[in-house]
Coordinates of C-alpha atoms in Angstrom, one line a residue:
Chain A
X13 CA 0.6 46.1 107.3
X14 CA 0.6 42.5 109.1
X15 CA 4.2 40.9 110.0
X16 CA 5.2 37.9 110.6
X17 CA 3.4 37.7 114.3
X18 CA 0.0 38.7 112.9
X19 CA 0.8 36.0 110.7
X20 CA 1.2 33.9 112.9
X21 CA -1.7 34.4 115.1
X22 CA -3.8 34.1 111.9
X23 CA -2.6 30.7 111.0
X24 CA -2.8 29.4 114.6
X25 CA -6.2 30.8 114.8
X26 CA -7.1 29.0 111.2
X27 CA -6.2 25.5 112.1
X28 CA -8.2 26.2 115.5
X29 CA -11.1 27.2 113.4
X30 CA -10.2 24.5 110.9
X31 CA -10.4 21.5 113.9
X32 CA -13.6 22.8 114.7
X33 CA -15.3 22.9 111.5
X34 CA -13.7 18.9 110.6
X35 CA -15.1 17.9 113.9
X36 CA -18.7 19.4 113.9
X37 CA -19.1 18.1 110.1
X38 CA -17.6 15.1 110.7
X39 CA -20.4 14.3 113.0
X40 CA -23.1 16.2 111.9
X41 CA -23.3 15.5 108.3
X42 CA -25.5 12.5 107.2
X43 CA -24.2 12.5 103.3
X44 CA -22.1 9.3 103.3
X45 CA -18.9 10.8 101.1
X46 CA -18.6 14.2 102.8
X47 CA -18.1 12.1 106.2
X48 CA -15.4 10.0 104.9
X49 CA -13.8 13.5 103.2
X50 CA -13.8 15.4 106.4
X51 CA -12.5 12.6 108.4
X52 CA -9.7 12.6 106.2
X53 CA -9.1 16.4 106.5
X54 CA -9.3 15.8 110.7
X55 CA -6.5 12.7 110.3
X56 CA -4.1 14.9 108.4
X57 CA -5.0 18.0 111.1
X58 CA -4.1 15.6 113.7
X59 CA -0.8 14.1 112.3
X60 CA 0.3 17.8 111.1
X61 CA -0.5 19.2 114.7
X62 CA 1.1 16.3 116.2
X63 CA 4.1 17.2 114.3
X64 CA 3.9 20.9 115.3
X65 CA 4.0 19.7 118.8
X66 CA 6.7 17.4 118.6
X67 CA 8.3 20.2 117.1
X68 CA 7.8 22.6 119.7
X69 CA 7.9 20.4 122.5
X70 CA 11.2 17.8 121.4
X71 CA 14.1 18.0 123.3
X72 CA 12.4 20.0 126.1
X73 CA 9.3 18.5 127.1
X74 CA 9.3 14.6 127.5
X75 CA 5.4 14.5 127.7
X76 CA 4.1 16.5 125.6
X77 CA 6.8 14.8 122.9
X78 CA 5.9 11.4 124.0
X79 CA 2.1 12.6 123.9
X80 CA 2.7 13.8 119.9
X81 CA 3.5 10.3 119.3
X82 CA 0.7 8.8 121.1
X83 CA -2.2 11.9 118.9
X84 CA -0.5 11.1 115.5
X85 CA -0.6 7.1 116.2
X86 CA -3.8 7.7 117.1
X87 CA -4.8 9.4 114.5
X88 CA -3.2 6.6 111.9
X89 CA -4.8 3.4 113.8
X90 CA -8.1 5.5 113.5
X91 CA -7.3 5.4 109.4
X92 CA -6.5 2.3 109.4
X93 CA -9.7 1.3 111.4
X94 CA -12.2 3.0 108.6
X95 CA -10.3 1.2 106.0
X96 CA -10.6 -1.7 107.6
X97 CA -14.6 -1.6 108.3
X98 CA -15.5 -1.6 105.0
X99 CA -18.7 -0.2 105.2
X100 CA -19.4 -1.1 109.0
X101 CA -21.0 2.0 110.3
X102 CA -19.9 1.3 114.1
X103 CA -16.9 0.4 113.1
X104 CA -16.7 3.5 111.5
X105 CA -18.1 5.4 114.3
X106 CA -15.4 4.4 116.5
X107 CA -12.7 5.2 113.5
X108 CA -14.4 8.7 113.7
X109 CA -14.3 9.1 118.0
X110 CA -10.9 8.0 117.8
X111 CA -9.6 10.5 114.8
X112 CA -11.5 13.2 117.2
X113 CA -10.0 12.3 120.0
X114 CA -6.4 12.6 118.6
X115 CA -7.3 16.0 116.8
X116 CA -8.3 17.4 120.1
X117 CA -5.1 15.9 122.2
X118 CA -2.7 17.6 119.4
X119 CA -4.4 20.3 119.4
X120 CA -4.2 20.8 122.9
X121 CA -1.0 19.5 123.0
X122 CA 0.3 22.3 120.3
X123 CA -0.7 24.8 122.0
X124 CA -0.7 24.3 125.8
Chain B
X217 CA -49.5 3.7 103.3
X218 CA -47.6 0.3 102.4
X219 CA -44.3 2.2 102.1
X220 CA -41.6 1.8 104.2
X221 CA -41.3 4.5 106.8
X222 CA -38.0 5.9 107.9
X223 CA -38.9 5.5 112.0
X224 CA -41.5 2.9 111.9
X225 CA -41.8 3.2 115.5
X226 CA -41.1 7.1 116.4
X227 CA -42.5 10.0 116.3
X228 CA -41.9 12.4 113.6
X229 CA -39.5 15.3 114.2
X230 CA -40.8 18.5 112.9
X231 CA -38.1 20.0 110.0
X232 CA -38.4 23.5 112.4
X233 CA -36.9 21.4 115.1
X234 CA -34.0 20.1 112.9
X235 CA -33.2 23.6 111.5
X236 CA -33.2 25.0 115.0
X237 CA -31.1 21.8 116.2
X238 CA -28.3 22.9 113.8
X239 CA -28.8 26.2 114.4
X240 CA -28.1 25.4 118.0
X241 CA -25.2 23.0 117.0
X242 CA -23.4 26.0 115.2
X243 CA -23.7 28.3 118.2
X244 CA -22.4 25.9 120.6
X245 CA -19.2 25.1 117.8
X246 CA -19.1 28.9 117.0
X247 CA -18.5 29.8 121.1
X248 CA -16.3 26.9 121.8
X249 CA -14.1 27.8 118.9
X250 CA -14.1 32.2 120.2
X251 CA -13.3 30.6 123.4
X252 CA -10.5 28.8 122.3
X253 CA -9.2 31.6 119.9
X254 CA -9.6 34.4 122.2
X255 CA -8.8 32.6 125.5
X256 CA -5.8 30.3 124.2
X257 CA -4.5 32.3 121.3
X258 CA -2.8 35.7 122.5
X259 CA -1.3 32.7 125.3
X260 CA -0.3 30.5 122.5
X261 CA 1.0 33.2 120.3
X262 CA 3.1 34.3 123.4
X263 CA 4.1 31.0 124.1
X264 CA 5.8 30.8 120.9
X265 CA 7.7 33.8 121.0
X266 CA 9.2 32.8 124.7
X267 CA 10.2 29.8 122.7
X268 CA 11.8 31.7 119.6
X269 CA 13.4 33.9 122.0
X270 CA 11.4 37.2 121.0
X271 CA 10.3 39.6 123.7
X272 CA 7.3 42.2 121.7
X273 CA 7.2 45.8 123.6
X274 CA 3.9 47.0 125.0
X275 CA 2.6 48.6 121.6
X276 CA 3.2 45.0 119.9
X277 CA 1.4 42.8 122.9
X278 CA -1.7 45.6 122.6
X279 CA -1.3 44.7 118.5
X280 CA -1.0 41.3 119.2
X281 CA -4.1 41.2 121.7
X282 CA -6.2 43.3 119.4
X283 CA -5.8 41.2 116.4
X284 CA -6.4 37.8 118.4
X285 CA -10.1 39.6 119.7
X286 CA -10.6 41.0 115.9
X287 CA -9.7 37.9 114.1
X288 CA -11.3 35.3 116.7
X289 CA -14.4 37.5 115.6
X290 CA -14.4 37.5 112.1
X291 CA -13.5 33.6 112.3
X292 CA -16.1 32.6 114.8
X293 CA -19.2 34.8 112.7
X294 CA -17.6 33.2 109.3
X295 CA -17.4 29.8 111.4
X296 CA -20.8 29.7 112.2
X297 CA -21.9 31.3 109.0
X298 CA -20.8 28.3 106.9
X299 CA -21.4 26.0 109.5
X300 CA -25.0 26.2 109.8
X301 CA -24.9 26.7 105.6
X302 CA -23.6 23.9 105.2
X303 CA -25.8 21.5 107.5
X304 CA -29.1 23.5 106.9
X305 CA -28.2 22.5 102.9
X306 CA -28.1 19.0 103.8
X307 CA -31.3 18.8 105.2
X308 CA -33.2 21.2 102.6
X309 CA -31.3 19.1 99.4
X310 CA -33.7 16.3 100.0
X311 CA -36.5 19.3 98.7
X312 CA -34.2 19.2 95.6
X313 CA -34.7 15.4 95.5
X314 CA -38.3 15.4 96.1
X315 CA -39.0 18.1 93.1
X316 CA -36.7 15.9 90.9
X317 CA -38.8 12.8 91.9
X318 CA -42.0 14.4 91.4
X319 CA -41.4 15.9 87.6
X320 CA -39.9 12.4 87.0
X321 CA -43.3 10.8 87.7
X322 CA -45.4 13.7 85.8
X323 CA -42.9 12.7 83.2
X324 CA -44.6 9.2 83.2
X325 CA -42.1 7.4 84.7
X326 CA -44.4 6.1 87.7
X327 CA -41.6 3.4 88.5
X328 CA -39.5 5.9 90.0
X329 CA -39.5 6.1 93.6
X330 CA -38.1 8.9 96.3
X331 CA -35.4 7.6 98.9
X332 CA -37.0 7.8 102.4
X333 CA -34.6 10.0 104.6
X334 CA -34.9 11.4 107.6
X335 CA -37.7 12.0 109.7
X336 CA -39.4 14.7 109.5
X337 CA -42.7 16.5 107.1
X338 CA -40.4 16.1 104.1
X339 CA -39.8 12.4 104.9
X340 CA -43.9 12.2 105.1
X341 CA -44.1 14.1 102.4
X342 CA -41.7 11.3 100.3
X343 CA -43.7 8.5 101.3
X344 CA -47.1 10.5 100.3
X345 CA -45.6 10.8 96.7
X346 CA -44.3 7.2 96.4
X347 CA -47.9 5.8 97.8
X348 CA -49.5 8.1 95.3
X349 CA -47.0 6.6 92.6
X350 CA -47.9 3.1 93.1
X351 CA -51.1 3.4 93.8
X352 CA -51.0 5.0 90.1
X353 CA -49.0 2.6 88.7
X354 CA -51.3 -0.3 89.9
X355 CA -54.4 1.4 88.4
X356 CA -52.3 2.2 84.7
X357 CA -51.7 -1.6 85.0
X358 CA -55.1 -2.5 85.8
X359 CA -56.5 -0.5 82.7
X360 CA -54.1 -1.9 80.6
X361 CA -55.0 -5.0 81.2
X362 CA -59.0 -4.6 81.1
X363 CA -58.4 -3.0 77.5
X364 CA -56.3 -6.2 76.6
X365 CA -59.3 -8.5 78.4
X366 CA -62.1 -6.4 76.3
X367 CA -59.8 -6.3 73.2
X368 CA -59.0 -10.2 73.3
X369 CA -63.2 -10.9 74.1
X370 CA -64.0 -8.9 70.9
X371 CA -61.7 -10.7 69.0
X372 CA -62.7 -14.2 70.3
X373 CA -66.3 -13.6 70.1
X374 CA -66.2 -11.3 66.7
X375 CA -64.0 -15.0 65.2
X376 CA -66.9 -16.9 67.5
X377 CA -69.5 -15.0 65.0
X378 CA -68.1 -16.1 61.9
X379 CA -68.9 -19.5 62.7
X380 CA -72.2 -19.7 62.3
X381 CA -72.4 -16.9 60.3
X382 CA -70.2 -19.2 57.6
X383 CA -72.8 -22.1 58.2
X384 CA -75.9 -19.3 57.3
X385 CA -74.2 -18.2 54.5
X386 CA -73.6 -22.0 53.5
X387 CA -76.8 -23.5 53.7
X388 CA -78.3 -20.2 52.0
X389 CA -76.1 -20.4 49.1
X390 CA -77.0 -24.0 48.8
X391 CA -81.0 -23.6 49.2
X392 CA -80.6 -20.6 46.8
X393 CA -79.1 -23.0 43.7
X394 CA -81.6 -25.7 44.7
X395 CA -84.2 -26.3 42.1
X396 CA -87.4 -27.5 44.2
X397 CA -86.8 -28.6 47.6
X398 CA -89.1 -30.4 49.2
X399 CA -91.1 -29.1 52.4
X400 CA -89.2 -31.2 54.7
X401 CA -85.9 -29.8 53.6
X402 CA -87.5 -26.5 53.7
X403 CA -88.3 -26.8 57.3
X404 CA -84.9 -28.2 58.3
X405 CA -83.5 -25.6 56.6
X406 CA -85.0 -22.5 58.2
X407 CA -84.9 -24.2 61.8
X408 CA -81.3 -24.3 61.1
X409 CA -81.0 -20.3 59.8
X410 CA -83.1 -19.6 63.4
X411 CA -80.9 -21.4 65.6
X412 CA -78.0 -20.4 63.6
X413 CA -79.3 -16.4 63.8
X414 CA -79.8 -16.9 67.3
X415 CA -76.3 -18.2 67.9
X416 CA -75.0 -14.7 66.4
X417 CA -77.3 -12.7 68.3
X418 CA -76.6 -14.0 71.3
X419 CA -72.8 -13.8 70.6
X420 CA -73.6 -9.5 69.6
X421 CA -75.6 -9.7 73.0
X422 CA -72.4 -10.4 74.8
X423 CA -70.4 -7.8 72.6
X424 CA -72.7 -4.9 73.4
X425 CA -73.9 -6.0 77.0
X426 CA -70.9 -8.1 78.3
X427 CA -70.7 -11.6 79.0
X428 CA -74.2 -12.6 80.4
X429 CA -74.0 -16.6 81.1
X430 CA -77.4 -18.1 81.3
X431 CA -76.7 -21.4 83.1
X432 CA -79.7 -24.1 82.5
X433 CA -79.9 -27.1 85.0
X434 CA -79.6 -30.5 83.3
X435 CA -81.0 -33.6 85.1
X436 CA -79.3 -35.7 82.4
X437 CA -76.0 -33.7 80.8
X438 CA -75.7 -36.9 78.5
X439 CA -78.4 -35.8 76.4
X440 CA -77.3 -32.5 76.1
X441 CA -73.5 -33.7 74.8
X442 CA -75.0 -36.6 72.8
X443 CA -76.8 -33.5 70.8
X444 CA -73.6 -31.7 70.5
X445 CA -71.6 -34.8 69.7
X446 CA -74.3 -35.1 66.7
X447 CA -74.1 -31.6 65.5
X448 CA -70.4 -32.2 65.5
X449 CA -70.3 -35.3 63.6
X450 CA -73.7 -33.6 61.1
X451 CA -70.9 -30.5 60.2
X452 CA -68.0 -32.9 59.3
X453 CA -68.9 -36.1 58.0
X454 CA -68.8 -34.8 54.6
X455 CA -65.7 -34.4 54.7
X456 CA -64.1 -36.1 57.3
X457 CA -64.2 -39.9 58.6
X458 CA -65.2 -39.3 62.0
X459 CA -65.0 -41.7 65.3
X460 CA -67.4 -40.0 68.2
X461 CA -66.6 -42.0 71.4
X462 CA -69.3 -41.4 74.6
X463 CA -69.1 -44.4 76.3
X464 CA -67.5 -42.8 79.1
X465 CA -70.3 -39.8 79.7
X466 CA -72.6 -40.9 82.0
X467 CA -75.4 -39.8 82.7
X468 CA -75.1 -36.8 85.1
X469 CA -77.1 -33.7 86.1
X470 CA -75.1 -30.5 85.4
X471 CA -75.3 -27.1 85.7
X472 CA -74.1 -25.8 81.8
X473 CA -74.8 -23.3 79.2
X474 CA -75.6 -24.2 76.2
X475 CA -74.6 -21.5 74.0
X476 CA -71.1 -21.8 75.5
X477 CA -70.9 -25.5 74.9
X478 CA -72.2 -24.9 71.1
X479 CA -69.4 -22.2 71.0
X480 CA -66.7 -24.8 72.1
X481 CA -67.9 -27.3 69.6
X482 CA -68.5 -24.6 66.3
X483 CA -64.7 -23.8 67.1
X484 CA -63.4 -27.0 67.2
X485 CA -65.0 -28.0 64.1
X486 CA -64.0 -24.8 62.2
X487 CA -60.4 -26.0 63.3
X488 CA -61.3 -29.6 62.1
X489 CA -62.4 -28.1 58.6
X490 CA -59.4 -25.6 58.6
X491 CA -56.4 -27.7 59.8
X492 CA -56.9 -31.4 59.5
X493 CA -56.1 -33.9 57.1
X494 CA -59.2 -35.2 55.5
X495 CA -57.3 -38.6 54.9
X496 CA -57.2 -39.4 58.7
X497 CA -59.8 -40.0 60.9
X498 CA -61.1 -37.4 63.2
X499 CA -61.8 -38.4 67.2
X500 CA -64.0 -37.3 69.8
X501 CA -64.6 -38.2 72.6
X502 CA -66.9 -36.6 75.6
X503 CA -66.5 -37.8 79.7
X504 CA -67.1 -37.5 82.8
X505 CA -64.8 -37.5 85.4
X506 CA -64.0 -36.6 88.7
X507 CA -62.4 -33.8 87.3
X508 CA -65.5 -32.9 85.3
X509 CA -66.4 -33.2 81.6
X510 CA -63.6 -33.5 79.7
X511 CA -64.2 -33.4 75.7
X512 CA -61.1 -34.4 73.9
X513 CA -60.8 -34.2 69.8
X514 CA -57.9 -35.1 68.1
X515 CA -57.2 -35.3 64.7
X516 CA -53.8 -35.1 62.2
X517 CA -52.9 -31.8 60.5
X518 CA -52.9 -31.1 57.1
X519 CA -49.2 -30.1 55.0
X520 CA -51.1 -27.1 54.4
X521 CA -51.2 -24.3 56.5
X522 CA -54.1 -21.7 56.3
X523 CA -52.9 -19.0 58.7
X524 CA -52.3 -19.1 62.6
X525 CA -54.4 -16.3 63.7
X526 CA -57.9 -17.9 63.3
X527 CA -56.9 -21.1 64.8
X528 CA -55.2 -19.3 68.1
X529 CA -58.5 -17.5 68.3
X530 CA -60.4 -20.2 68.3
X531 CA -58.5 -22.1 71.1
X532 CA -58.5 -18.9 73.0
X533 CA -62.5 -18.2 73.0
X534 CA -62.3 -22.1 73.7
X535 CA -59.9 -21.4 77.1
X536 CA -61.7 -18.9 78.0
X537 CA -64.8 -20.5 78.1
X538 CA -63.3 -23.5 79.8
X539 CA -62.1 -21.3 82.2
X540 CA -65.2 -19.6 83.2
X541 CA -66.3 -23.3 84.4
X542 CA -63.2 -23.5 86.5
X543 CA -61.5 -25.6 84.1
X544 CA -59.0 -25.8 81.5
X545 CA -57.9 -26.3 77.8
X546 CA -54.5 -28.6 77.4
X547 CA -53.3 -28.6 73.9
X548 CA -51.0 -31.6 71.7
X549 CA -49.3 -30.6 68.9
X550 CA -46.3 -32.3 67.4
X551 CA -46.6 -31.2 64.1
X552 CA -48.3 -34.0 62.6
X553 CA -51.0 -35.0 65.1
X554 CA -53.0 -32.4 66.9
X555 CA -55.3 -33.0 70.0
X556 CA -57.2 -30.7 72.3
X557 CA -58.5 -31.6 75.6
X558 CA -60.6 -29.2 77.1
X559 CA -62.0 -29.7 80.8
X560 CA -64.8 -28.1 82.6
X561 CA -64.9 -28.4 86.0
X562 CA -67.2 -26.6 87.6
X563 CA -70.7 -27.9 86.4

């Protein structure tokens, strides 16, 4: 019977998996729309996790809260980068490094 | 192959390269992500509870462990499952899109065309089947045309036929309800049923054989269109008041063959007989220019109307012949007055 701690392991270890499988489709795919889709799904993994964080870490850490602000900024000036580029595939590119980057910083972030 | 190729400069990839390539992607993704569950999980799940405040005995830390090993398992194989799934797909739909492609164009629809993509033996394999469409398409339009060339000369030279046929048929009739004609008449009359038999055989000739032009070198061209001027004038003075201008053919040598020339002339004067007004006079005149002879007729066109067809016809045999000489035919018509210019050039 799983409690609440196997429950817990299993969603950590979901949005682990989860970051991974964004991150490897967002680069790897070459159809146009499932890019933009799964950069989508890694901005809102790196907001959420940056909010995780700054849950975890508020009051108690100053870095790692001050860093949770920096990931989920990140993460929205990458948004507002691919809305921006309007078809600009190096624009998008960078929107896409960016989004990564942040995913990877929360991630960390969360649970380091 | 004049289709554009995806890497016009590189080499192409082989698609067992590509597969292996993801297949190497999703490893690398699938161990980074068991590293990450198995190394940082049990930590992170501990770090949590220090932070809640919850201290787990020994039989809930060996739980704990066991299910971060077990599920960081079952996650990475299902990980890498769908992983490489999902990117191997992408690369194998474009088979999807080539098959769609290809029953599109046995469908008929040869202006379809695959998207290039990639560059691999598929991507080769697209640009074979869009070469082999065009290449099609340019040889459906080619016979399509041909047919509508061959279709368009039968139709000129079958109206062409009738022409002298008519005049046969004409002069027969007429000898046939003459009571005693004289010997002279008799001779006119069956020099003109030769040439005018000739003229259709010559004509069938072309039908059966294909157009066969038997160019005869003139030292003096005049002589020739002075003949053809008189032929024309012979057919319609009846009928018409005619005005035959050659003041401005001089005299020339020229290249020319005659049974095309008679062919221009029999259809202008079927046109003259058909269309114009017998109450105005009828021109002609016959140049040379530096553009070439240039025979122009123009006359004004009767209230009635006795079809289009025949009339088109005869212009077109007209252009076409005009055209064979490197020339041209330029036609007037305002409704009341019609001229026709036609040019040949090369002669």
């Amino acid at each position: 019977m799983l409690n609440s701690l196997d429950l817990l392991v299993i969603v950590f270890m979901g949005l682990i998996a989860l970051t991974l499988f964004s991150l490897a489709l967002l680069f790897f795919l070459r159809n146009k729309k499932a890019k933009k889709v799964f950069f989508y799904i890694t901005i809102a993994l790196a907001v959420y996790l940056s909010t995780v964080a700054f849950r975890i870490s508020s009051g108690l850490f100053f870095v790692q809260t001050v860093l949770s602000f920096v990931t989920a900024g990140a993460a929205i000036a990458a948004l507002v980068l691919e809305r921006v580029s309007k078809g600009n595939e190096k624009l998008f590119l960078l929107a896409r490094i960016i989004s990564s980057c942040a995913l990877i910083l929360a991630l960390l972030n969360a649970i380091l | 192959m004049t289709e554009k190729t995806a890497n016009q400069g590189g080499k192409t990839r082989r698609l067992s390269r590509e597969i292996f390539g993801i297949f190497a992607i999703s490893l690398i993704f699938s161990i980074i992500l068991y590293l990450f569950l198995s190394l940082f999980g049990a930590a992170a799940v501990q770090a949590f509870l220090a932070l809640w405040g919850i201290t787990p005995d020994e039989t809930d830390l060996y739980r704990i462990n066991g299910s971060v090993f077990g599920i960081s398992l079952a996650l990475t194989a299902g990980f890498f499952i769908l992983l490489f799934l999902i990117l191997l797909g992408e690369r194998l739909a474009y088979i999807r899109t080539i098959i769609q492609g290809i029953e599109a164009l046995s469908e008929g629809k040869l202006e379809h065309r695959l998207p290039i993509e990639g560059n691999n033996e598929l991507t080769r394999l697209a640009e074979a089947v869009n070469y082999l469409a065009a290449e099609e398409e340019a040889i459906k339009a080619e016979e399509k045309r041909l047919s509508e060339d061959r279709e368009e000369l039968i139709r000129t030279l079958s109206h062409d036929i009738r022409t002298p046929l008519t005049a046969l048929i004409g002069y027969t009739e007429l000898f046939r309800t003459k009571e005693s004609p004289s010997k002279e008449e008799l001779s006119d009359y069956l020099l003109l049923v030769h040439r005018k038999a000739n003229e259709i055989r010559e004509i069938s000739d072309i039908l059966l054989d294909g157009s066969k032009r038997s160019l005869e070198y003139f030292d003096s061209a005049r002589l020739l269109m002075t003949m053809l001027a008189e032929e024309f004038e012979e057919a319609l003075q009846k009928e018409f008041s005619l005005k035959v201008d050659l003041s401005g053919c001089t005299d020339f040598p020229a290249s020319l063959d005659v049974q095309e020339l008679r062919r221009i002339f029999d259809n202008l004067i079927t046109n003259v007989q058909k269309y114009a007004d017998p109450q105005s006079p009828v021109c002609l005149s016959i140049q040379k220019s530096a553009k070439g002879i240039v025979i122009r007729e123009t006359n004004a066109i009767a209230e009635r109307q006795s079809g289009q067809s025949g009339y088109r016809m005869g212009l077109n045999s007209i252009r076409r012949i005009a055209q064979s000489y490197g020339g041209d035919v330029r036609i007037e018509n305002d409704g009341k007055q019609f001229a026709i210019t036609v040019t040949l050039s090369d002669v």
